[in-house]
Tab-separated table of C-alpha atoms in Angstrom:
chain	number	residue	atom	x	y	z
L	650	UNK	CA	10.417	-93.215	192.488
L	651	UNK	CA	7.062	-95.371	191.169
L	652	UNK	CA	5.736	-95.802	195.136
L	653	UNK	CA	5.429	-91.809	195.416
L	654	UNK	CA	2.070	-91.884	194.691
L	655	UNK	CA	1.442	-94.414	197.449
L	656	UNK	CA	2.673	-92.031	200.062
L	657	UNK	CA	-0.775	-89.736	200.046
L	658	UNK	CA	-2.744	-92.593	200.575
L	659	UNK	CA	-0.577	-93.878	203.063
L	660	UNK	CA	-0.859	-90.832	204.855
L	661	UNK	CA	-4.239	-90.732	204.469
L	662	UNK	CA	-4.780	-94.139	206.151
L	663	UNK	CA	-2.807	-93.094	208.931
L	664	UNK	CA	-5.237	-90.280	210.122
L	665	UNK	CA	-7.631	-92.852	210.380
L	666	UNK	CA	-5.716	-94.708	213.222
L	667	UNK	CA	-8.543	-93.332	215.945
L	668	UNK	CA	-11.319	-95.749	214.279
L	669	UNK	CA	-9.320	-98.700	215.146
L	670	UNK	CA	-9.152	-97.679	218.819
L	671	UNK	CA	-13.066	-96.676	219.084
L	672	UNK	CA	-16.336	-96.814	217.651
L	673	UNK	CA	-17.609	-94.301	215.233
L	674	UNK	CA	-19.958	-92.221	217.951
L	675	UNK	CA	-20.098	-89.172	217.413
L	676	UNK	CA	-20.504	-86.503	214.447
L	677	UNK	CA	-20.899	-88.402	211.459
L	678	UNK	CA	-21.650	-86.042	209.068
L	679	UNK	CA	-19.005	-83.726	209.899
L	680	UNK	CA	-16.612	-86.608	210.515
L	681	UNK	CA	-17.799	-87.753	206.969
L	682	UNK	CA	-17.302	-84.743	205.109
L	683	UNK	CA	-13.935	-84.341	206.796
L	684	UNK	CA	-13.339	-87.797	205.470
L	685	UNK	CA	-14.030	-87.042	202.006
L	686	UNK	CA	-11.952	-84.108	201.560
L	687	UNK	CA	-9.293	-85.996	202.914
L	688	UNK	CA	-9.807	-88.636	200.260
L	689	UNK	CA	-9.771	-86.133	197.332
L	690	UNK	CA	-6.985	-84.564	198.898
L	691	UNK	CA	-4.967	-87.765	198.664
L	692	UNK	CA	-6.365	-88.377	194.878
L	693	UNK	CA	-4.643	-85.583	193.978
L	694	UNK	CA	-1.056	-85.761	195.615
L	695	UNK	CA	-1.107	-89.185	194.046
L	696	UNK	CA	-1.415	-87.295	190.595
L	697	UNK	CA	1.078	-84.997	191.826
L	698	UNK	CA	3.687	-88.221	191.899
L	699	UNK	CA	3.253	-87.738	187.620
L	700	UNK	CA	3.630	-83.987	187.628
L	701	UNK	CA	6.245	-83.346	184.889
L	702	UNK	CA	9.025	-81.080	187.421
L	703	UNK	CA	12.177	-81.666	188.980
L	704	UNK	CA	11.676	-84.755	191.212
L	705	UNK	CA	12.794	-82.438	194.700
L	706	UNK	CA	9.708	-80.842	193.511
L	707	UNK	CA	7.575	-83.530	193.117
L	708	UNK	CA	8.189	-85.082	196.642
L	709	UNK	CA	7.647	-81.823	198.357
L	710	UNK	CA	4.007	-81.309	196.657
L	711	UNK	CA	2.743	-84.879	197.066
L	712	UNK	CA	4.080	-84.669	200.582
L	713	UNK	CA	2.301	-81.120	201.677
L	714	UNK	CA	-0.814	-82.814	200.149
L	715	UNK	CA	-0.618	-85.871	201.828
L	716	UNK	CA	-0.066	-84.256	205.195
L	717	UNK	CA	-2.849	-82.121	204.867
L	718	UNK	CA	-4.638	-85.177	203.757
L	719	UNK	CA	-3.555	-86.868	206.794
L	720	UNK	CA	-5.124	-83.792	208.566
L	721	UNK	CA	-8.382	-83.952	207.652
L	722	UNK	CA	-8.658	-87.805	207.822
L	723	UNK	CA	-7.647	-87.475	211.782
L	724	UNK	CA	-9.952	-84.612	212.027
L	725	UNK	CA	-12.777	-86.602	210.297
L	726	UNK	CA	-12.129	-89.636	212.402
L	727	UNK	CA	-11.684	-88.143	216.047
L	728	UNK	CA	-15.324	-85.995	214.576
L	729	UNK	CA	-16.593	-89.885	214.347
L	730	UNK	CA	-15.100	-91.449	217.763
L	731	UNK	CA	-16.591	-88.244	219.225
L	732	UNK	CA	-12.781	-87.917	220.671
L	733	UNK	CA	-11.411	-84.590	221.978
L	734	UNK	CA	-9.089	-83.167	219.788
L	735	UNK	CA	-5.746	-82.142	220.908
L	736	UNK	CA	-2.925	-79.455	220.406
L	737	UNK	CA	-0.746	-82.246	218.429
L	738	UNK	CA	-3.216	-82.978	215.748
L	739	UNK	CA	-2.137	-79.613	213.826
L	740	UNK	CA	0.759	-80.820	213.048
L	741	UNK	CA	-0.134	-82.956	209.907
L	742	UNK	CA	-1.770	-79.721	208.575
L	743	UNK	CA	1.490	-77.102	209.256
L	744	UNK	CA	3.945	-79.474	208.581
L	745	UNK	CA	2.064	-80.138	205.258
L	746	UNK	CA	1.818	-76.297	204.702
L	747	UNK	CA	5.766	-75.946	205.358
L	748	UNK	CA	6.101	-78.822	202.680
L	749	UNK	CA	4.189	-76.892	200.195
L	750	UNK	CA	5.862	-73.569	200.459
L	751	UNK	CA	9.295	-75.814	200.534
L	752	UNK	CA	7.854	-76.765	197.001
L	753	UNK	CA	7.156	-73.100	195.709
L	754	UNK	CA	10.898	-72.407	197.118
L	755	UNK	CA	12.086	-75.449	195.220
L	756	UNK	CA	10.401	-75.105	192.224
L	757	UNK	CA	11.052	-71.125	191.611
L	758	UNK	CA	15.085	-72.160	191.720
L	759	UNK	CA	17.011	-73.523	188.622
L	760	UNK	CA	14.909	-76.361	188.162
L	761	UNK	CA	11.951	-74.245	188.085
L	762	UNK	CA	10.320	-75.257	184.597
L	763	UNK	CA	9.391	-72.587	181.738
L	764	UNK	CA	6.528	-71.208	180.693
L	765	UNK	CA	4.805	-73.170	178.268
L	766	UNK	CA	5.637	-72.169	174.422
L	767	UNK	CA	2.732	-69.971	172.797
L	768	UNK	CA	1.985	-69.046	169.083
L	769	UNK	CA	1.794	-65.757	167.807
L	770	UNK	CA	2.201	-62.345	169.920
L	771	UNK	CA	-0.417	-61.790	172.943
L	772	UNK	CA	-1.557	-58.968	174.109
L	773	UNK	CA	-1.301	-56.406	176.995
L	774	UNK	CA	-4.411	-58.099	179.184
L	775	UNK	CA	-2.276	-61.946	178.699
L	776	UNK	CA	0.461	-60.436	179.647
L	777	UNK	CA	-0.772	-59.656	182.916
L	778	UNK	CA	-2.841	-62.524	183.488
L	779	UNK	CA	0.768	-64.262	183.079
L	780	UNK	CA	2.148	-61.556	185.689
L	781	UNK	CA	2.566	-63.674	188.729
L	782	UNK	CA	3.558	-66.812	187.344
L	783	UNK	CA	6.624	-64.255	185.230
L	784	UNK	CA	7.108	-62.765	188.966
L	785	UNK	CA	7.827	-66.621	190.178
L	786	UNK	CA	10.165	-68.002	187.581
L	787	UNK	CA	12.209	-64.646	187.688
L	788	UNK	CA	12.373	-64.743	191.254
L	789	UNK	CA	15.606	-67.241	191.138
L	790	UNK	CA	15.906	-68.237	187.280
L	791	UNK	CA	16.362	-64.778	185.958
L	792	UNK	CA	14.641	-64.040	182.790
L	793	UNK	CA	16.331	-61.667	180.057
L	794	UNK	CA	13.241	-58.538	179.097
L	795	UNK	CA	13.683	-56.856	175.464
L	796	UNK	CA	11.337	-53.769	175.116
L	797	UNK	CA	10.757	-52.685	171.745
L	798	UNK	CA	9.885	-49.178	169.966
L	799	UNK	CA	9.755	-50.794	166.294
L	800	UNK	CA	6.828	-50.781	163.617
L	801	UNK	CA	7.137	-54.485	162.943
L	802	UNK	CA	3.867	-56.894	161.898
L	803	UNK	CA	3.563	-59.222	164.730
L	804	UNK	CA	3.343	-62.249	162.672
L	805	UNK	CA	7.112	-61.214	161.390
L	806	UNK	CA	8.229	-60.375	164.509
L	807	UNK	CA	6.797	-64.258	165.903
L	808	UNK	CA	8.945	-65.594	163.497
L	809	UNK	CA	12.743	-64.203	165.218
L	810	UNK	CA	12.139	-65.832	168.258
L	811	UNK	CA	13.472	-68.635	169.446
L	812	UNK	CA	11.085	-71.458	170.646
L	813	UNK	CA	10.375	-70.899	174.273
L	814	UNK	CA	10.582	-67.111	173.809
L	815	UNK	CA	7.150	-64.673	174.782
L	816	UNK	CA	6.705	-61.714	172.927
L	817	UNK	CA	3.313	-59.266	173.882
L	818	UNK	CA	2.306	-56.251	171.884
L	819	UNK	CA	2.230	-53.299	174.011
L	820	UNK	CA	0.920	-49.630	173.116
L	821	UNK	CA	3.531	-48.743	170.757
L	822	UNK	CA	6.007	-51.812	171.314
L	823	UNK	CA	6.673	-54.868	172.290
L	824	UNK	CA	8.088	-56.908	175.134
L	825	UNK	CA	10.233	-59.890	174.792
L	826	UNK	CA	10.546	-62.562	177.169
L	827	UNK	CA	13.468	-64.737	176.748
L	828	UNK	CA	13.240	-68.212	178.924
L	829	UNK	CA	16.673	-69.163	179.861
L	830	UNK	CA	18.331	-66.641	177.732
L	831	UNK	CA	21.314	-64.790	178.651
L	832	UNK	CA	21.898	-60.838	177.700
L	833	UNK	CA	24.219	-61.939	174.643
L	834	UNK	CA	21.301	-63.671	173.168
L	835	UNK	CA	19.286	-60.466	173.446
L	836	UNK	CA	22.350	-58.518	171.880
L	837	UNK	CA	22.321	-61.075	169.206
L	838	UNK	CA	18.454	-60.724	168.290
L	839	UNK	CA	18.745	-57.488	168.455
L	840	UNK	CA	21.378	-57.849	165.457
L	841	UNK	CA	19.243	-59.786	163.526
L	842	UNK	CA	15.704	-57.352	164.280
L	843	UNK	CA	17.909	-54.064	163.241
L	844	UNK	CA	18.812	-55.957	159.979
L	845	UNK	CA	15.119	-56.410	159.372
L	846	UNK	CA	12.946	-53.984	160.974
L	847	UNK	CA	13.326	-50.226	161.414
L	848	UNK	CA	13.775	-50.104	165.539
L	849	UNK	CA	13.071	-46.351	166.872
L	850	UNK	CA	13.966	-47.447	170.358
L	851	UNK	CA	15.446	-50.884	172.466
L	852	UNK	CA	15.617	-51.523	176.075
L	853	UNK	CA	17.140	-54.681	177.652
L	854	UNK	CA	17.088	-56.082	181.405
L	855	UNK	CA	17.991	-59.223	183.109
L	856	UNK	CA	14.968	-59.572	185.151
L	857	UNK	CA	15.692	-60.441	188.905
L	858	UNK	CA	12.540	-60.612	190.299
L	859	UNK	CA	10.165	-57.897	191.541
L	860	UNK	CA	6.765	-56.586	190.111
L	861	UNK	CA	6.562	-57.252	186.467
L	862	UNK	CA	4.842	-53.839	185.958
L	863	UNK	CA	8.029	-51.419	187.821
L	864	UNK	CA	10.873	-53.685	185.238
L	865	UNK	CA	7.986	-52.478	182.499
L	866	UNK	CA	7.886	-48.585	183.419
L	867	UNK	CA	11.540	-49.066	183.502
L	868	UNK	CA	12.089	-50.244	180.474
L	869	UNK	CA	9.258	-48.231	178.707
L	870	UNK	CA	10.995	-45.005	180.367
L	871	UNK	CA	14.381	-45.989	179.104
L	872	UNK	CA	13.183	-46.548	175.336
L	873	UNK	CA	11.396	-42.541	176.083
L	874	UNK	CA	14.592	-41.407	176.502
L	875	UNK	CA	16.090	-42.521	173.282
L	876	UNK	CA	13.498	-40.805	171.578
């Protein structure tokens, strides 16, 4: 929808309603400041109306940021009229707080979009840094894990994935994340890796969600015990 973007703004303009019933009076420079944050706050739900997700998504982000943008601009303009702030004005910012986590909710599900493609084989320490956004997208769009025990050059083992596919070099292994793969997929580059590579041990899960280092002392305990 190309008037999404409006819809912050508008917002926005709409906390300002107590400056057309008095005149500015009271704290300016909090009122000000208050004012400003709302502003940048709108500025960026607007950019949210171009964020490349499913559009369910989209409207829920640029409408928690335009609500709390609405808060702030009410805040910043009753700060101005020197009016007394009442229960009500909360609203903008909860309901715009209940929007956003609507969005996480919405954008963890089917639609959720993967990871970004990355060249090469990271390590342990980007593995982790990539821990909580792994945790989201598993948390409804399960995600299929292959652990490795294998002697394998990274660069070689880069090249039998699939684009979309993570791999990370562990302490003796490697773990395989495959984006919207299913457990055949795993059995079938599994095939192709014990064609090619001398594999000591193999561990595979379909990743429901949880902490990203238990499904990885699983999975390192279960390639132990092959051993």
């Amino acid at each position: 929808m190309r008037g999404l973007f409006l819809l912050p703004w508008g917002l926005f303009l709409l906390g300002l309603y107590p400056l057309a019933l008095a005149e500015p009076t009271g704290q300016g420079e909090r009122g000000l400041g208050l004012l400003l944050g709302g502003l940048f706050l709108a500025g960026v739900g607007s950019l949210f109306s171009r964020f490349p997700v499913a559009f369910s998504v989209q409207v829920s982000l640029v409408l928690g940021l335009g609500l709390l943008a609405f808060q702030l601009a009410l805040e910043g303009a009753l700060a101005l009229t020197g009016a007394e702030a009442q229960a009500y004005t909360v609203f903008g910012g909860v309901l715009g707080a209940l929007a956003l986590g609507v969005a996480f909710f919405l954008g963890t599900g089917r639609e959720a979009p993967l990871l970004p493609a990355r060249e090469g084989v990271g390590s342990r320490e980007e593995l982790f840094r990539l821990a909580g956004a792994l945790e989201g997208l598993a948390l409804r769009r399960p995600l299929v894990l292959v652990y490795l025990q294998a002697r394998v050059p990274p660069e070689r083992l880069a090249e039998e994935l699939r684009r979309g596919d993570l791999a990370f070099q562990l302490n003796g292994g490697y773990l395989l994340v495959l984006q919207g793969g299913r457990p055949e997929d795993a059995a079938g580059l599994l095939r192709r890796l014990r064609e090619r590579f001398p594999l000591s041990a193999y561990a595979v899960e379909r990743w429901r969600g949880g902490s990203l280092e238990r499904v990885l002392a699983r999975l390192e305990a279960e390639t132990l015990l092959q051993t």
